[in-house]
Short mmCIF file of C-alpha atoms in Angstrom, two decimals:
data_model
loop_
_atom_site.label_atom_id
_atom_site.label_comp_id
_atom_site.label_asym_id
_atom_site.label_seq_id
_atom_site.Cartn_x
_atom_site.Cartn_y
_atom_site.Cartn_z
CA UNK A 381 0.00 0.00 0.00
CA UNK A 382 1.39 3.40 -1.17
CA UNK A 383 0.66 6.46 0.66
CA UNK A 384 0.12 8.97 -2.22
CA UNK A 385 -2.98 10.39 -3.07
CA UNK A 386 -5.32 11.34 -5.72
CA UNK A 387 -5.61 14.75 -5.31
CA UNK A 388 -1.34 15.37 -5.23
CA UNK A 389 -0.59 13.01 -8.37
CA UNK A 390 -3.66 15.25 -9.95
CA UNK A 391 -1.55 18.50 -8.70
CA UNK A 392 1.65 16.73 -9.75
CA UNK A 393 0.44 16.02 -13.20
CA UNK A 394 -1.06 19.66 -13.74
CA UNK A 395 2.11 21.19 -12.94
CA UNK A 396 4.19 19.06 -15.43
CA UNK A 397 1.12 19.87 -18.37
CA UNK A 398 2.00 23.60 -17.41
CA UNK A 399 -2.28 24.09 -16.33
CA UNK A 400 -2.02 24.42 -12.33
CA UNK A 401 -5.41 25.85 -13.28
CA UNK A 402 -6.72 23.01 -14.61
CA UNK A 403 -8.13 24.89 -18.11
CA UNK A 404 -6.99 22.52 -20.81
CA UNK A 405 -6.63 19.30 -18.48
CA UNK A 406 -9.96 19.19 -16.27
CA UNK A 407 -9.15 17.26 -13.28
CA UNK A 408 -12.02 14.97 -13.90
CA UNK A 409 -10.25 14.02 -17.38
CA UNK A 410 -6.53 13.37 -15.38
CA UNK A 411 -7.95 11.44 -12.84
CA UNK A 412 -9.97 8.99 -15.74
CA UNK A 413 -6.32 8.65 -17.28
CA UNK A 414 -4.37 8.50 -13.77
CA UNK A 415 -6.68 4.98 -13.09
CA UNK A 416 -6.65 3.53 -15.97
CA UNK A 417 -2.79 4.03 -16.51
CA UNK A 418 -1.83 2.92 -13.07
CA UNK A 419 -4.41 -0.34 -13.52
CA UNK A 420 -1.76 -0.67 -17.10
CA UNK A 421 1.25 -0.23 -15.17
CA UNK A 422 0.69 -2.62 -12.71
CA UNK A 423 -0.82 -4.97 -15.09
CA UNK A 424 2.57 -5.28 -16.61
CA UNK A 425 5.11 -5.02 -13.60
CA UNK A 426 2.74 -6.89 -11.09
CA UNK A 427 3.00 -4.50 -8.05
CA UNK A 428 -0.22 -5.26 -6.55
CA UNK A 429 -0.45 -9.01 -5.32
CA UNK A 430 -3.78 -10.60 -3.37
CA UNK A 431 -4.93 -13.67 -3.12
CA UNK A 432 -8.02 -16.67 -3.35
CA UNK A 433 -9.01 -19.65 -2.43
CA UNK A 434 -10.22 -21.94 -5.03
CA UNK A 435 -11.90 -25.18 -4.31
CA UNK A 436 -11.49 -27.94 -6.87
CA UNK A 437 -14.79 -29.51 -8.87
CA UNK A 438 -15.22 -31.91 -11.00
CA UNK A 439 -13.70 -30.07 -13.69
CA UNK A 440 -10.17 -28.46 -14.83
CA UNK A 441 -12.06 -25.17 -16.29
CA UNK A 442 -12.68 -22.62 -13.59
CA UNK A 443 -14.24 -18.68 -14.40
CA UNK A 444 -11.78 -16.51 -13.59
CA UNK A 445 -14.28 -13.76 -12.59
CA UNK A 446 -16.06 -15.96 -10.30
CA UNK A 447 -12.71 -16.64 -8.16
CA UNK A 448 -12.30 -12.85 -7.29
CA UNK A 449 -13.25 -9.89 -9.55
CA UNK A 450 -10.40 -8.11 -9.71
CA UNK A 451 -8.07 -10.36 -11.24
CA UNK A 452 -5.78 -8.94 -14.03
CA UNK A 453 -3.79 -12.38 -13.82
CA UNK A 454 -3.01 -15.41 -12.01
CA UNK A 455 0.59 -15.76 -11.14
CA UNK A 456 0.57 -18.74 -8.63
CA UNK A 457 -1.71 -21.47 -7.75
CA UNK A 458 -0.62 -23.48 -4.22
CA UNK A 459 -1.96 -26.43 -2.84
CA UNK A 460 -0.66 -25.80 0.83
CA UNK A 461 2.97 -25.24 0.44
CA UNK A 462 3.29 -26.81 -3.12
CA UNK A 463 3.77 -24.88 -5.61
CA UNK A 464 1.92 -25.97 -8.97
CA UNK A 465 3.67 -25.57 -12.32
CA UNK A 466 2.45 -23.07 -14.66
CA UNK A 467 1.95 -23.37 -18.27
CA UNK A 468 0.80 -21.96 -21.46
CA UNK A 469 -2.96 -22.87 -22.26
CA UNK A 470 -0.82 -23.91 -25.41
CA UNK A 471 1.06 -26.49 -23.94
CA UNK A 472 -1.44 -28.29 -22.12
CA UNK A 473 -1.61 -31.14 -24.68
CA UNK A 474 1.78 -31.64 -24.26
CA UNK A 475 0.78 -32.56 -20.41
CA UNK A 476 -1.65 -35.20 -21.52
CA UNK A 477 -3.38 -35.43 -24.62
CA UNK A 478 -6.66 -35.88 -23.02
CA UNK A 479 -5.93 -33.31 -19.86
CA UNK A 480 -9.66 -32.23 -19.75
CA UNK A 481 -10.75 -35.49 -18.24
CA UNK A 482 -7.85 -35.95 -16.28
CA UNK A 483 -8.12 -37.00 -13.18
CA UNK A 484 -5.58 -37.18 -9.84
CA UNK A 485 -4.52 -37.46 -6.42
CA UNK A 486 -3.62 -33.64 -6.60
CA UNK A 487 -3.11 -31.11 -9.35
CA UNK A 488 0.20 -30.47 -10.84
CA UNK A 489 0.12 -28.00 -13.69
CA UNK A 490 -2.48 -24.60 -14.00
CA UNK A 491 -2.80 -22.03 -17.05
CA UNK A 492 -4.29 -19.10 -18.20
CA UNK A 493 -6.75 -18.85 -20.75
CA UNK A 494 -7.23 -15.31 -21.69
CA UNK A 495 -8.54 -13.23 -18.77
CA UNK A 496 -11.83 -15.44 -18.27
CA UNK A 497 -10.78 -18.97 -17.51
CA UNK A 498 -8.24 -20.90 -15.82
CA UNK A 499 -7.35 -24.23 -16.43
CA UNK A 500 -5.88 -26.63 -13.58
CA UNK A 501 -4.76 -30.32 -14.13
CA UNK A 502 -5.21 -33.09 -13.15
CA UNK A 503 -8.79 -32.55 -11.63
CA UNK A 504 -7.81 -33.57 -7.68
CA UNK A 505 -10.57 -36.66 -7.53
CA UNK A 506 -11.25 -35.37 -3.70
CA UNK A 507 -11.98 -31.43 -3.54
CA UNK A 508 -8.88 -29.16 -2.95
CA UNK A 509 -8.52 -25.82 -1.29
CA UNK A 510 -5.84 -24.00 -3.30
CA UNK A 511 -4.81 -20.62 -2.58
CA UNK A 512 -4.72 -18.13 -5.89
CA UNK A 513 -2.14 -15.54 -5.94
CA UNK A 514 -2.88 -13.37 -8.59
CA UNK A 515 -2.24 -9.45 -9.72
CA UNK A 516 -5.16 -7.39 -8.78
CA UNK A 517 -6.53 -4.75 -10.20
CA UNK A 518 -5.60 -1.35 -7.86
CA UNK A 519 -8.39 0.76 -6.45
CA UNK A 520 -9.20 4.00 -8.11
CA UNK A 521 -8.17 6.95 -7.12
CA UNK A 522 -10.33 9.88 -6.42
CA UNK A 523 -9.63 13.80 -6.56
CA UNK A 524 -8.91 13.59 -2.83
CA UNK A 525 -6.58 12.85 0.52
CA UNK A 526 -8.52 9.69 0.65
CA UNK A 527 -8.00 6.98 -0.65
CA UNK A 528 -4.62 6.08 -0.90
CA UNK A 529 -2.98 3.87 -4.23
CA UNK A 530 -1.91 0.74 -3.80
CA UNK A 531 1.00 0.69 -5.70
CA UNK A 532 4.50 1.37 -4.32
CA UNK A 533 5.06 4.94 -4.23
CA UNK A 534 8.84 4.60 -5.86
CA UNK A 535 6.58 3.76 -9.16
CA UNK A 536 5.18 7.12 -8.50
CA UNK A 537 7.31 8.73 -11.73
CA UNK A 538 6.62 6.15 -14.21
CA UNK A 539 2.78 6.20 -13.46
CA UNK A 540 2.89 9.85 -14.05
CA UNK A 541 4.63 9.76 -16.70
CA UNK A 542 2.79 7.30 -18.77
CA UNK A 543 -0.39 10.02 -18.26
CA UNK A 544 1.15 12.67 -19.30
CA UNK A 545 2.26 10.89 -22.25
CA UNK A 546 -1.67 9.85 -22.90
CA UNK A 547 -2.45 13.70 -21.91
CA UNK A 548 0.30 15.09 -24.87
CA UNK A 549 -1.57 12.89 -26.88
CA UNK A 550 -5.04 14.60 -26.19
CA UNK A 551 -2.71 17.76 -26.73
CA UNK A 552 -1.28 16.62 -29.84
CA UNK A 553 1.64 17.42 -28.46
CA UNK A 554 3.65 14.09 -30.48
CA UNK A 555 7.26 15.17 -30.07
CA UNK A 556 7.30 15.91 -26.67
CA UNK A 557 4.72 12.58 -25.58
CA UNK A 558 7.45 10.86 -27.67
CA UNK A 559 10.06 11.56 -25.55
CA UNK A 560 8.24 10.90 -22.38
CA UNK A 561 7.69 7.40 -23.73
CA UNK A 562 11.37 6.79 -24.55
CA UNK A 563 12.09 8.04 -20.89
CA UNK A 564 9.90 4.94 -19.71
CA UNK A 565 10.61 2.47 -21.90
CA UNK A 566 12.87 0.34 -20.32
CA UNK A 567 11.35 0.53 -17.18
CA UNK A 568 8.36 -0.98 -18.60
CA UNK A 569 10.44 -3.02 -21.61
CA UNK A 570 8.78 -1.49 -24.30
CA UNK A 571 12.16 -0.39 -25.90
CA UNK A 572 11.16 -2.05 -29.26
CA UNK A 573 7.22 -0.44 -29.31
CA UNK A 574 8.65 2.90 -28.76
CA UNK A 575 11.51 2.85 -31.30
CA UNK A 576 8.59 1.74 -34.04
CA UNK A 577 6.29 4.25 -32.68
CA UNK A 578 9.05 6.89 -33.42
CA UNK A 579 9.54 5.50 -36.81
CA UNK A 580 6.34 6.12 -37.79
CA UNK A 581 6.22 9.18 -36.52
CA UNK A 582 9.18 10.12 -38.23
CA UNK A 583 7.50 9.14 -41.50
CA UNK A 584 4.25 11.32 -41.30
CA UNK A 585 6.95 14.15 -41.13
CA UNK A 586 8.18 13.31 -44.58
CA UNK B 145 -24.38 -1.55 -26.14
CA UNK B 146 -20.82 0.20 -26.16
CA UNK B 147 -18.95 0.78 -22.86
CA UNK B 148 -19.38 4.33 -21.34
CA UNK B 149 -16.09 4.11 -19.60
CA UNK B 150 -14.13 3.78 -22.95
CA UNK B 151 -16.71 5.88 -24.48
CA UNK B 152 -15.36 8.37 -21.91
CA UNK B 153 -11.66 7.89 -22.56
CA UNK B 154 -12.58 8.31 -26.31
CA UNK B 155 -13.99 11.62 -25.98
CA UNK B 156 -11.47 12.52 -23.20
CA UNK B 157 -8.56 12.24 -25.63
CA UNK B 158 -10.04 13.00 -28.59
CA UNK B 159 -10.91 16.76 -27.91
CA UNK B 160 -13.26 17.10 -31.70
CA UNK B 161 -16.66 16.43 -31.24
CA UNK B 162 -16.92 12.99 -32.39
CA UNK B 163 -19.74 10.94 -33.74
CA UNK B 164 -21.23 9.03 -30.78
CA UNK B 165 -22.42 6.19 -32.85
CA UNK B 166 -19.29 5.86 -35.06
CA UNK B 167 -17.64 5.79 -31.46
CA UNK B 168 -19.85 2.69 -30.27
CA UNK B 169 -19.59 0.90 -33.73
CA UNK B 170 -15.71 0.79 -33.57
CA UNK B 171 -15.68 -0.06 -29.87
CA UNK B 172 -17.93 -3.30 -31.25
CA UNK B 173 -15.64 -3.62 -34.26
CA UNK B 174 -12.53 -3.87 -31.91
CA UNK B 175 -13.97 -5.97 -29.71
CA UNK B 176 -14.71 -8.22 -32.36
CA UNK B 177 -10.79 -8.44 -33.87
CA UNK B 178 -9.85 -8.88 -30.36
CA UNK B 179 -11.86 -12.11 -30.73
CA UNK B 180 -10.84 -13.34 -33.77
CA UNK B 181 -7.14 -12.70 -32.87
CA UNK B 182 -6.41 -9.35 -35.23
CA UNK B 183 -4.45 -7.66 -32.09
CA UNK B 184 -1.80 -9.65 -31.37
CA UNK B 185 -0.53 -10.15 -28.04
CA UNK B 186 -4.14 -9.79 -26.43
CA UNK B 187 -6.27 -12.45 -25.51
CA UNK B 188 -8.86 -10.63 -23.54
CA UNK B 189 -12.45 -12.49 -23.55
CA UNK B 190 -12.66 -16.20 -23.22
CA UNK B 191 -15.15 -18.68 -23.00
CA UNK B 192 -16.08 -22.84 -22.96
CA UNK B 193 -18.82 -24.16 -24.77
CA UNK B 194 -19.97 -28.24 -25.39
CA UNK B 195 -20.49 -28.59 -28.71
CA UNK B 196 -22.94 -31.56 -29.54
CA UNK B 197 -21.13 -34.13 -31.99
CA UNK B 198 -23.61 -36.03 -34.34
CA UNK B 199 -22.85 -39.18 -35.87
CA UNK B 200 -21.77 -38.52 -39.44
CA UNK B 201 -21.43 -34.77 -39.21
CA UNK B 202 -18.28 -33.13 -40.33
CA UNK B 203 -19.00 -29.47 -39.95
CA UNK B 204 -20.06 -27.41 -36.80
CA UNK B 205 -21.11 -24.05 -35.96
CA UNK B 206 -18.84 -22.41 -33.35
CA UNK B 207 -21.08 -20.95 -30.35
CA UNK B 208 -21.47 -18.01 -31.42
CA UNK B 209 -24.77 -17.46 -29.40
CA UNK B 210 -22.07 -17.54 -26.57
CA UNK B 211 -19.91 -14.94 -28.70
CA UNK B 212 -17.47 -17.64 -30.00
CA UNK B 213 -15.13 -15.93 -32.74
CA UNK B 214 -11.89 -18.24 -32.66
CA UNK B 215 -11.62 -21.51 -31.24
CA UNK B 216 -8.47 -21.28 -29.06
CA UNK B 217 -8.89 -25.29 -28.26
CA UNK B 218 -11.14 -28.33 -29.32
CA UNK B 219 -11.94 -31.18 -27.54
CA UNK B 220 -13.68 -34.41 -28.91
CA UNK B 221 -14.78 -36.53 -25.85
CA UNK B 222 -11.47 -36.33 -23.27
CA UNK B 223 -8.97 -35.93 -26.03
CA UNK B 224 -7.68 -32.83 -27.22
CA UNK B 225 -7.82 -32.61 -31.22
CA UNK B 226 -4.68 -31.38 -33.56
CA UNK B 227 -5.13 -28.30 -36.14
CA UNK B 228 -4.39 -29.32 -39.63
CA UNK B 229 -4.94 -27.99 -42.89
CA UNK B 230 -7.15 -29.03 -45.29
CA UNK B 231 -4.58 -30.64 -47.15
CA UNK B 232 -3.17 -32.29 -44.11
CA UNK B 233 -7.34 -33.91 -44.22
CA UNK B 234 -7.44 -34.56 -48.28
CA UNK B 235 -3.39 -36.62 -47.62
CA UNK B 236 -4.98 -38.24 -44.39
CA UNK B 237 -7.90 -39.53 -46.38
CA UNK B 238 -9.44 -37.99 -49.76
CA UNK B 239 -13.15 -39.43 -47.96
CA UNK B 240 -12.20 -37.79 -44.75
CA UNK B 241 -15.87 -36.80 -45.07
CA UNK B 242 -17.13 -40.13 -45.06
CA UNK B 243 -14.93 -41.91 -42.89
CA UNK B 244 -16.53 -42.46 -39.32
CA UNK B 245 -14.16 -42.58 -36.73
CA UNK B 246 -12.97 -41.01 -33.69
CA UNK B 247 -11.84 -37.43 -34.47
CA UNK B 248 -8.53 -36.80 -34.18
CA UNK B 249 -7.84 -33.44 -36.01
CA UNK B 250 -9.85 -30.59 -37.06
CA UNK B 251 -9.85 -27.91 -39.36
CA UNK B 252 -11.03 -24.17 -39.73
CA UNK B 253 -13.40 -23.65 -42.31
CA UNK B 254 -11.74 -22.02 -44.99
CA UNK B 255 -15.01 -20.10 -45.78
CA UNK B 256 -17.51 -19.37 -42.73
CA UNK B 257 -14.94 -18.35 -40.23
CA UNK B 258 -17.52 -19.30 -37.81
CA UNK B 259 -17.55 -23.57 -38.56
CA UNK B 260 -14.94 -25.75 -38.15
CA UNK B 261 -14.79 -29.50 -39.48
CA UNK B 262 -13.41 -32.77 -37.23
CA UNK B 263 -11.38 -35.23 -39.47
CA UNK B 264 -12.76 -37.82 -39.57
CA UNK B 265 -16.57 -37.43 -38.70
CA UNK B 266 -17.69 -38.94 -35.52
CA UNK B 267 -18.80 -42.30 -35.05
CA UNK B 268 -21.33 -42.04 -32.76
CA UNK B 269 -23.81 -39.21 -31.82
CA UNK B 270 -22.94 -37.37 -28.37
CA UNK B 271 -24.35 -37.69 -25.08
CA UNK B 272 -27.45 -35.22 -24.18
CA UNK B 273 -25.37 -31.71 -23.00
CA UNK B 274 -26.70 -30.02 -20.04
CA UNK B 275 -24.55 -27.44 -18.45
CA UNK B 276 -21.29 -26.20 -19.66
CA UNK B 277 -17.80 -27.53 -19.62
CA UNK B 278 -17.52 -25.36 -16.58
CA UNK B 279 -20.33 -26.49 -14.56
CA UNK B 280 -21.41 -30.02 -15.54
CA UNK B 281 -22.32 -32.42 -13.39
CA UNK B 282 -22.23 -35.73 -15.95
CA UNK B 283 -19.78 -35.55 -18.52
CA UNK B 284 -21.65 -35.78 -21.86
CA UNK B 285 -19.87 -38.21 -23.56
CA UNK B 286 -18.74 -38.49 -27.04
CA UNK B 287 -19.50 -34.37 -27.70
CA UNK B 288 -17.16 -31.43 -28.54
CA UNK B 289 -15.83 -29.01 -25.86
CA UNK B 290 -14.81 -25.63 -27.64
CA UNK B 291 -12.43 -23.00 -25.47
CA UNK B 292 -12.48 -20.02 -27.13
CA UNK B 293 -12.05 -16.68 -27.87
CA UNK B 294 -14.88 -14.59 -27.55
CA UNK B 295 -16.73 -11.47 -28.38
CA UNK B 296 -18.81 -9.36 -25.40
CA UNK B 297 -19.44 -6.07 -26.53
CA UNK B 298 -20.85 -5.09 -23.43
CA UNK B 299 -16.46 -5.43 -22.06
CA UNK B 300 -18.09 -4.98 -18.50
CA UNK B 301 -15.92 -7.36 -17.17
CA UNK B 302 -14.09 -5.45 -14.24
CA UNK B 303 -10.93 -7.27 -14.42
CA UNK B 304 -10.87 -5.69 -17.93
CA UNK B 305 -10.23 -2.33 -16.53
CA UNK B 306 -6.41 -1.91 -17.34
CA UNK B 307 -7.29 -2.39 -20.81
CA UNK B 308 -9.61 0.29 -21.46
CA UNK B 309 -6.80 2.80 -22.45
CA UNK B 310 -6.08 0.42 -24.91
CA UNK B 311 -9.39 -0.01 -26.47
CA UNK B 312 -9.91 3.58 -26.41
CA UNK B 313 -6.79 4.00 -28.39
CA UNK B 314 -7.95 1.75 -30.87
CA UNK B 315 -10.99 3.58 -31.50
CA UNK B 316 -9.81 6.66 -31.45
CA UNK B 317 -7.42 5.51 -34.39
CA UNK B 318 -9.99 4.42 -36.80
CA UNK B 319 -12.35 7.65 -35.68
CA UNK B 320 -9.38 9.83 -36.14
CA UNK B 321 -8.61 7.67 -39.62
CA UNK B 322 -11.71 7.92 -41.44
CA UNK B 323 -12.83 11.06 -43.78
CA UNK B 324 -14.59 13.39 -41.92
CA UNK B 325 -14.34 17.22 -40.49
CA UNK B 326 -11.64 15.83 -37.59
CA UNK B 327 -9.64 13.60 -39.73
CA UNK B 328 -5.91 13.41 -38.90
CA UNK B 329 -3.82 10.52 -40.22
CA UNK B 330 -1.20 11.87 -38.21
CA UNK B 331 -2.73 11.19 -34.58
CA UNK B 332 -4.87 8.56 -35.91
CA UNK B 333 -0.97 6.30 -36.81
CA UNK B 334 0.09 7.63 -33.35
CA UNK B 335 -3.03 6.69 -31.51
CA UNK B 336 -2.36 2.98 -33.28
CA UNK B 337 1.26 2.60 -32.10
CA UNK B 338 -0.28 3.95 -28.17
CA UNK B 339 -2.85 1.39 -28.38
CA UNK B 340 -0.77 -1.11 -29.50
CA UNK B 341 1.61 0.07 -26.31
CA UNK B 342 -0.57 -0.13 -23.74
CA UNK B 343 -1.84 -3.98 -25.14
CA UNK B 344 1.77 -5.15 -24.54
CA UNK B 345 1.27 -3.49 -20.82
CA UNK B 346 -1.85 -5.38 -20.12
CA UNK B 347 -0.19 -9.08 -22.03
CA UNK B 348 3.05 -9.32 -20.69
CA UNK B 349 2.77 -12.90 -20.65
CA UNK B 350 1.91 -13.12 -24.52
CA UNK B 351 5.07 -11.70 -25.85
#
């Protein structure tokens, strides 16, 4: 849990747009962008952690949404203190050919499918608590003290600067949102998506 | 019905008074390629479906009543089936069609986008389906399970929130791309390459 606010990132970002008064960047429209870029950053670096139980059925497929509804991903699966291995929804043929009616004495292997369903094998033949660890999605902020973000405040930089890149953008401001995004590109290893980005920026010009 | 939230982004970073209903349609239109796999590296909405094999019966209808676009996996009974090509079927057998056996391949309709054909056809007709593959209680035997990807254009899912930058980007580039009285290619190829950015923040795991 950080301890920064809505209402100072708001101030923070105002200052750096040059519109402490708020004319050309309502606060309503920086605060939309400050949510849904820190939900983005964390979705990539995996700052905010919680966790679920899940109790086995008769049946490998499980609803993400259904488990908790704020999962962005699910980055561990534990029966008790083991650990189960994760895989690509991909590779789960290469487990067993006929995985979706496997059955076991525990599961081994879990994987991702898309955001909606999660896949664990072999189906444990007696129910199983396991405990989901997953990345959650962060509370929103609001234009307030209250309440505070949950990501770790030494992210603080690289969240604001991914909005003011997104507010340049609304600005049309491409040169300098360009070189905000180089600035946090290897934080967030999108070296390769900004140097194409500036490519084809650099042939509009011509 | 399009999703206010992105509907808000849209207008947020757009700053031209957009068409409202062009707005919507492309938010459908997007959510629809992010189905059928046109974005790469997201795999957003996804879905399980039993299909109900008939004896004889090479081609089937994806469940698209459930929004199926792209069949991510397919299942015949327990076994998980191979892709193949349709030439991979006509060098397995020319009568793939009118061999009855258990499935062990199938293949994308190179037509409909939205049927699929097992090679070969299924011996025996399925079990009666109730349920899904997510909450069944008897396993219907001898029937299809389809995971796929799928199309909600409602995208009310809140663990979809840290992509709606993302979709709004994508809208905003075809709004901004099309001939009208706010066309600008420029931010319209920019808004592409930010959309396309913050899909590879929400997908880390599909690079």
């Amino acid at each position: 849990m950080g301890t920064l606010a809505g209402n100072t990132l708001i101030d923070e970002l105002s200052r750096r747009l040059r519109d402490t008064g708020n004319f050309g960047y309502a606060r309503g429209d920086i605060l939309s962008v400050l949510n849904v870029s820190q939900r983005a950053v964390n979705a990539r670096l995996g700052l905010v952690l919680s966790s679920a139980t899940l109790t086995t059925v008769n049946t490998p497929l499980y609803d993400v949404p259904s488990i908790a509804t704020d999962i962005v991903r699910v980055v561990e699966v534990r029966d008790n203190d083991r650990i189960l291995t994760k895989v690509p929804y991909e590779h789960l043929v290469y487990q067993d050919q006929n995985w979706l009616r496997l059955y076991g004495a525990q599961a081994e292997v879990f994987a991702n499918v898309g955001r909606d369903l999660l896949v664990v094998i072999p189906t444990p033949v007696v129910p199983t608590s396991l405990t989901v660890t997953y990345v959650k999605q962060p509370t929103d902020l609001a234009d307030a003290a209250t309440p505070l973000w949950d990501l770790p405040d030494e992210h603080k930089s690289l969240v604001l600067d991914l909005v003011e890149a997104v507010l340049l953008f609304r600005g049309r401001e491409f040169e300098n949102m360009q070189a905000v995004l180089e600035r946090i590109a290897p934080a967030l290893g999108l070296e390769t998506t900004i140097q194409q980005l500036r490519r084809g920026s650099d042939r509009t010009r011509e | 019905m399009p999703n206010a939230t992105v509907t808000a982004l849209v207008q947020t970073l757009a700053t031209v008074a957009v068409d409202a209903t062009q707005i919507g349609s492309y938010q459908d239109q997007t959510i629809n390629d992010l189905a059928r796999l046109y974005i790469p590296r997201a795999l957003v909405q996804t879905g399980a479906s039993f299909v109900a094999a008939v004896k004889g019966q090479a081609v089937y209808d994806l469940p698209t009543t459930d929004g199926a676009r792209t069949a991510l996996l397919i299942i015949y009974d327990e076994t998980q089936l191979s892709l193949a090509r349709y030439d991979e079927a006509q060098m397995f057998n020319q009568a793939w069609r009118d061999e009855q056996s258990r499935p062990i391949a199938y293949i994308n309709d190179t037509i409909n986008r939205a049927k699929f054909a097992v090679v070969p056809t299924p011996s025996l007709d399925g079990a009666t389906i109730a349920l899904t593959p997510l909450t069944y209680s008897v396993w219907p035997d001898a029937n299809l399970t389809v995971v796929y990807a799928k199309a909600d254009t409602a995208y009310a899912g809140t663990n979809l929130t840290d992509t709606h930058l993302a979709l709004a980007f994508e809208v905003l580039a075809r709004e901004l791309g099309r001939d009208s009285d706010h066309k600008d290619p420029e931010a319209s190829a920019t808004a592409k390459a930010m959309a396309t950015v913050f899909w590879q923040l929400s997908f880390p795991e599909l690079e």
